[in-house]
mmCIF file of N, CA and C in Angstrom:
data_model
loop_
_atom_site.group_PDB
_atom_site.id
_atom_site.type_symbol
_atom_site.label_atom_id
_atom_site.label_comp_id
_atom_site.label_asym_id
_atom_site.label_seq_id
_atom_site.Cartn_x
_atom_site.Cartn_y
_atom_site.Cartn_z
ATOM 1 N N MET A 1 80.862 138.775 52.621
ATOM 2 C CA MET A 1 81.070 137.833 53.700
ATOM 3 C C MET A 1 80.085 136.691 53.506
ATOM 4 N N GLY A 2 80.621 135.544 53.467
ATOM 5 C CA GLY A 2 79.789 134.369 53.307
ATOM 6 C C GLY A 2 79.432 133.745 54.641
ATOM 7 N N PHE A 3 78.860 132.596 54.538
ATOM 8 C CA PHE A 3 78.415 131.859 55.720
ATOM 9 C C PHE A 3 79.581 131.571 56.667
ATOM 10 N N PHE A 4 80.698 131.093 56.113
ATOM 11 C CA PHE A 4 81.836 130.729 56.955
ATOM 12 C C PHE A 4 82.523 131.957 57.550
ATOM 13 N N GLY A 5 82.490 133.062 56.827
ATOM 14 C CA GLY A 5 83.024 134.310 57.377
ATOM 15 C C GLY A 5 82.211 134.764 58.575
ATOM 16 N N GLY A 6 80.897 134.597 58.478
ATOM 17 C CA GLY A 6 80.027 134.936 59.604
ATOM 18 C C GLY A 6 80.286 134.052 60.810
ATOM 19 N N LEU A 7 80.499 132.763 60.557
ATOM 20 C CA LEU A 7 80.814 131.842 61.659
ATOM 21 C C LEU A 7 82.139 132.213 62.319
ATOM 22 N N LYS A 8 83.108 132.618 61.499
ATOM 23 C CA LYS A 8 84.413 133.008 62.033
ATOM 24 C C LYS A 8 84.269 134.228 62.944
ATOM 25 N N ASN A 9 83.488 135.210 62.512
ATOM 26 C CA ASN A 9 83.271 136.406 63.328
ATOM 27 C C ASN A 9 82.542 136.069 64.622
ATOM 28 N N LEU A 10 81.573 135.182 64.543
ATOM 29 C CA LEU A 10 80.825 134.766 65.728
ATOM 30 C C LEU A 10 81.739 134.056 66.724
ATOM 31 N N ALA A 11 82.594 133.192 66.226
ATOM 32 C CA ALA A 11 83.538 132.478 67.096
ATOM 33 C C ALA A 11 84.523 133.450 67.733
ATOM 34 N N LYS A 12 84.960 134.438 66.979
ATOM 35 C CA LYS A 12 85.901 135.430 67.498
ATOM 36 C C LYS A 12 85.265 136.237 68.626
ATOM 37 N N LYS A 13 84.006 136.645 68.451
ATOM 38 C CA LYS A 13 83.303 137.398 69.489
ATOM 39 C C LYS A 13 83.099 136.548 70.735
ATOM 40 N N SER A 14 82.788 135.280 70.552
ATOM 41 C CA SER A 14 82.597 134.376 71.690
ATOM 42 C C SER A 14 83.896 134.207 72.465
ATOM 43 N N LEU A 15 84.999 134.096 71.756
ATOM 44 C CA LEU A 15 86.306 133.953 72.397
ATOM 45 C C LEU A 15 86.652 135.206 73.197
ATOM 46 N N GLU A 16 86.399 136.369 72.624
ATOM 47 C CA GLU A 16 86.660 137.626 73.330
ATOM 48 C C GLU A 16 85.797 137.729 74.587
ATOM 49 N N LYS A 17 84.546 137.330 74.476
ATOM 50 C CA LYS A 17 83.638 137.378 75.620
ATOM 51 C C LYS A 17 84.117 136.440 76.730
ATOM 52 N N MET A 18 84.576 135.252 76.360
ATOM 53 C CA MET A 18 85.082 134.289 77.335
ATOM 54 C C MET A 18 86.345 134.824 78.010
ATOM 55 N N GLU A 19 87.237 135.421 77.242
ATOM 56 C CA GLU A 19 88.467 135.975 77.810
ATOM 57 C C GLU A 19 88.152 137.103 78.786
ATOM 58 N N ASN A 20 87.192 137.954 78.446
ATOM 59 C CA ASN A 20 86.786 139.038 79.345
ATOM 60 C C ASN A 20 86.185 138.483 80.629
ATOM 61 N N PHE A 21 85.366 137.454 80.517
ATOM 62 C CA PHE A 21 84.750 136.834 81.689
ATOM 63 C C PHE A 21 85.820 136.225 82.592
ATOM 64 N N ASN A 22 86.772 135.504 82.009
ATOM 65 C CA ASN A 22 87.847 134.895 82.801
ATOM 66 C C ASN A 22 88.679 135.958 83.513
ATOM 67 N N ALA A 23 88.941 137.075 82.857
ATOM 68 C CA ALA A 23 89.691 138.165 83.486
ATOM 69 C C ALA A 23 88.896 138.758 84.648
ATOM 70 N N GLU A 24 87.589 138.891 84.469
ATOM 71 C CA GLU A 24 86.735 139.418 85.530
ATOM 72 C C GLU A 24 86.704 138.470 86.730
ATOM 73 N N VAL A 25 86.643 137.163 86.469
ATOM 74 C CA VAL A 25 86.654 136.169 87.547
ATOM 75 C C VAL A 25 87.981 136.240 88.302
ATOM 76 N N GLU A 26 89.089 136.325 87.585
ATOM 77 C CA GLU A 26 90.403 136.421 88.237
ATOM 78 C C GLU A 26 90.498 137.674 89.096
ATOM 79 N N ASN A 27 89.965 138.779 88.608
ATOM 80 C CA ASN A 27 89.963 140.027 89.365
ATOM 81 C C ASN A 27 89.150 139.869 90.653
ATOM 82 N N GLU A 28 87.991 139.248 90.552
ATOM 83 C CA GLU A 28 87.156 139.016 91.734
ATOM 84 C C GLU A 28 87.855 138.078 92.718
ATOM 85 N N GLN A 29 88.542 137.056 92.206
ATOM 86 C CA GLN A 29 89.259 136.126 93.083
ATOM 87 C C GLN A 29 90.344 136.851 93.868
ATOM 88 N N MET A 30 91.052 137.760 93.226
ATOM 89 C CA MET A 30 92.112 138.499 93.912
ATOM 90 C C MET A 30 91.537 139.290 95.086
ATOM 91 N N LYS A 31 90.331 139.806 94.931
ATOM 92 C CA LYS A 31 89.686 140.566 96.003
ATOM 93 C C LYS A 31 89.243 139.665 97.150
ATOM 94 N N MET A 32 88.987 138.387 96.878
ATOM 95 C CA MET A 32 88.367 137.496 97.860
ATOM 96 C C MET A 32 89.324 136.542 98.559
ATOM 97 N N TYR A 33 90.587 136.511 98.185
ATOM 98 C CA TYR A 33 91.474 135.492 98.750
ATOM 99 C C TYR A 33 91.642 135.594 100.260
ATOM 100 N N ASP A 34 91.413 136.752 100.846
ATOM 101 C CA ASP A 34 91.553 136.868 102.296
ATOM 102 C C ASP A 34 90.225 136.704 103.035
ATOM 103 N N PHE A 35 89.163 136.327 102.334
ATOM 104 C CA PHE A 35 87.856 136.106 102.958
ATOM 105 C C PHE A 35 87.857 134.789 103.728
ATOM 106 N N SER A 36 87.034 134.730 104.764
ATOM 107 C CA SER A 36 86.857 133.479 105.509
ATOM 108 C C SER A 36 85.946 132.544 104.712
ATOM 109 N N ILE A 37 85.886 131.289 105.143
ATOM 110 C CA ILE A 37 85.032 130.305 104.471
ATOM 111 C C ILE A 37 83.575 130.755 104.524
ATOM 112 N N GLU A 38 83.140 131.272 105.674
ATOM 113 C CA GLU A 38 81.751 131.733 105.814
ATOM 114 C C GLU A 38 81.452 132.876 104.850
ATOM 115 N N GLN A 39 82.394 133.805 104.722
ATOM 116 C CA GLN A 39 82.205 134.916 103.793
ATOM 117 C C GLN A 39 82.149 134.420 102.352
ATOM 118 N N LEU A 40 83.014 133.480 102.016
ATOM 119 C CA LEU A 40 83.021 132.936 100.654
ATOM 120 C C LEU A 40 81.722 132.204 100.347
ATOM 121 N N GLU A 41 81.203 131.454 101.318
ATOM 122 C CA GLU A 41 79.926 130.758 101.105
ATOM 123 C C GLU A 41 78.803 131.757 100.866
ATOM 124 N N ARG A 42 78.828 132.871 101.585
ATOM 125 C CA ARG A 42 77.812 133.907 101.391
ATOM 126 C C ARG A 42 77.983 134.566 100.020
ATOM 127 N N GLU A 43 79.227 134.860 99.651
ATOM 128 C CA GLU A 43 79.492 135.515 98.369
ATOM 129 C C GLU A 43 79.185 134.610 97.179
ATOM 130 N N ALA A 44 79.222 133.305 97.384
ATOM 131 C CA ALA A 44 78.944 132.361 96.296
ATOM 132 C C ALA A 44 77.480 132.388 95.880
ATOM 133 N N ASN A 45 76.641 133.066 96.650
ATOM 134 C CA ASN A 45 75.210 133.134 96.347
ATOM 135 C C ASN A 45 74.720 134.549 96.088
ATOM 136 N N ARG A 46 75.623 135.479 95.866
ATOM 137 C CA ARG A 46 75.192 136.855 95.626
ATOM 138 C C ARG A 46 76.102 137.535 94.612
ATOM 139 N N GLY A 47 75.634 138.604 94.037
ATOM 140 C CA GLY A 47 76.428 139.375 93.092
ATOM 141 C C GLY A 47 76.317 138.869 91.667
ATOM 142 N N SER A 48 77.240 139.333 90.851
ATOM 143 C CA SER A 48 77.246 138.956 89.435
ATOM 144 C C SER A 48 77.693 137.509 89.273
ATOM 145 N N PHE A 49 77.510 136.992 88.088
ATOM 146 C CA PHE A 49 77.902 135.608 87.819
ATOM 147 C C PHE A 49 79.409 135.435 87.998
ATOM 148 N N ALA A 50 80.187 136.424 87.587
ATOM 149 C CA ALA A 50 81.641 136.346 87.756
ATOM 150 C C ALA A 50 82.007 136.340 89.239
ATOM 151 N N HIS A 51 81.296 137.125 90.035
ATOM 152 C CA HIS A 51 81.525 137.191 91.479
ATOM 153 C C HIS A 51 81.236 135.835 92.121
ATOM 154 N N LYS A 52 80.105 135.250 91.770
ATOM 155 C CA LYS A 52 79.732 133.928 92.295
ATOM 156 C C LYS A 52 80.749 132.870 91.875
ATOM 157 N N THR A 53 81.143 132.917 90.616
ATOM 158 C CA THR A 53 82.093 131.941 90.089
ATOM 159 C C THR A 53 83.433 132.041 90.812
ATOM 160 N N ALA A 54 83.887 133.254 91.061
ATOM 161 C CA ALA A 54 85.158 133.451 91.759
ATOM 162 C C ALA A 54 85.100 132.865 93.165
ATOM 163 N N ALA A 55 84.024 133.133 93.890
ATOM 164 C CA ALA A 55 83.884 132.604 95.250
ATOM 165 C C ALA A 55 83.838 131.081 95.227
ATOM 166 N N ARG A 56 83.116 130.515 94.285
ATOM 167 C CA ARG A 56 83.013 129.054 94.198
ATOM 168 C C ARG A 56 84.347 128.417 93.824
ATOM 169 N N LYS A 57 85.126 129.077 92.975
ATOM 170 C CA LYS A 57 86.444 128.545 92.607
ATOM 171 C C LYS A 57 87.362 128.495 93.825
ATOM 172 N N ILE A 58 87.341 129.542 94.640
ATOM 173 C CA ILE A 58 88.179 129.564 95.839
ATOM 174 C C ILE A 58 87.719 128.491 96.814
ATOM 175 N N LEU A 59 86.405 128.372 97.013
ATOM 176 C CA LEU A 59 85.886 127.327 97.897
ATOM 177 C C LEU A 59 86.286 125.945 97.394
ATOM 178 N N LYS A 60 86.264 125.765 96.087
ATOM 179 C CA LYS A 60 86.642 124.475 95.508
ATOM 180 C C LYS A 60 88.126 124.189 95.758
ATOM 181 N N GLU A 61 88.966 125.213 95.656
ATOM 182 C CA GLU A 61 90.392 125.048 95.948
ATOM 183 C C GLU A 61 90.602 124.595 97.386
ATOM 184 N N TYR A 62 89.777 125.112 98.303
ATOM 185 C CA TYR A 62 89.876 124.756 99.722
ATOM 186 C C TYR A 62 89.174 123.443 100.042
ATOM 187 N N GLY A 63 88.457 122.890 99.075
ATOM 188 C CA GLY A 63 87.769 121.619 99.288
ATOM 189 C C GLY A 63 86.407 121.750 99.936
ATOM 190 N N TYR A 64 85.815 122.947 99.917
ATOM 191 C CA TYR A 64 84.519 123.173 100.549
ATOM 192 C C TYR A 64 83.362 123.213 99.567
ATOM 193 N N TYR A 65 83.626 123.156 98.285
ATOM 194 C CA TYR A 65 82.555 123.278 97.293
ATOM 195 C C TYR A 65 82.673 122.153 96.286
ATOM 196 N N GLN A 66 81.570 121.484 96.040
ATOM 197 C CA GLN A 66 81.522 120.411 95.049
ATOM 198 C C GLN A 66 80.601 120.839 93.916
ATOM 199 N N ASP A 67 80.975 120.551 92.690
ATOM 200 C CA ASP A 67 80.118 120.861 91.532
ATOM 201 C C ASP A 67 78.908 119.982 91.517
#
């Protein structure tokens, strides 16, 4: 395995990690869609990064969160 083969493997692992993270965020969003705005604001500051991201995405959809 040469230099470019190593880069290819690294890119593949990064892509898999990103896909897993996106799936985790979607799963968290499904759990939170019935939360109130106050609950979402609280959840946006606690838990795992995927949990926070999911809450912030929902708040952004509702127009309550700005990047």
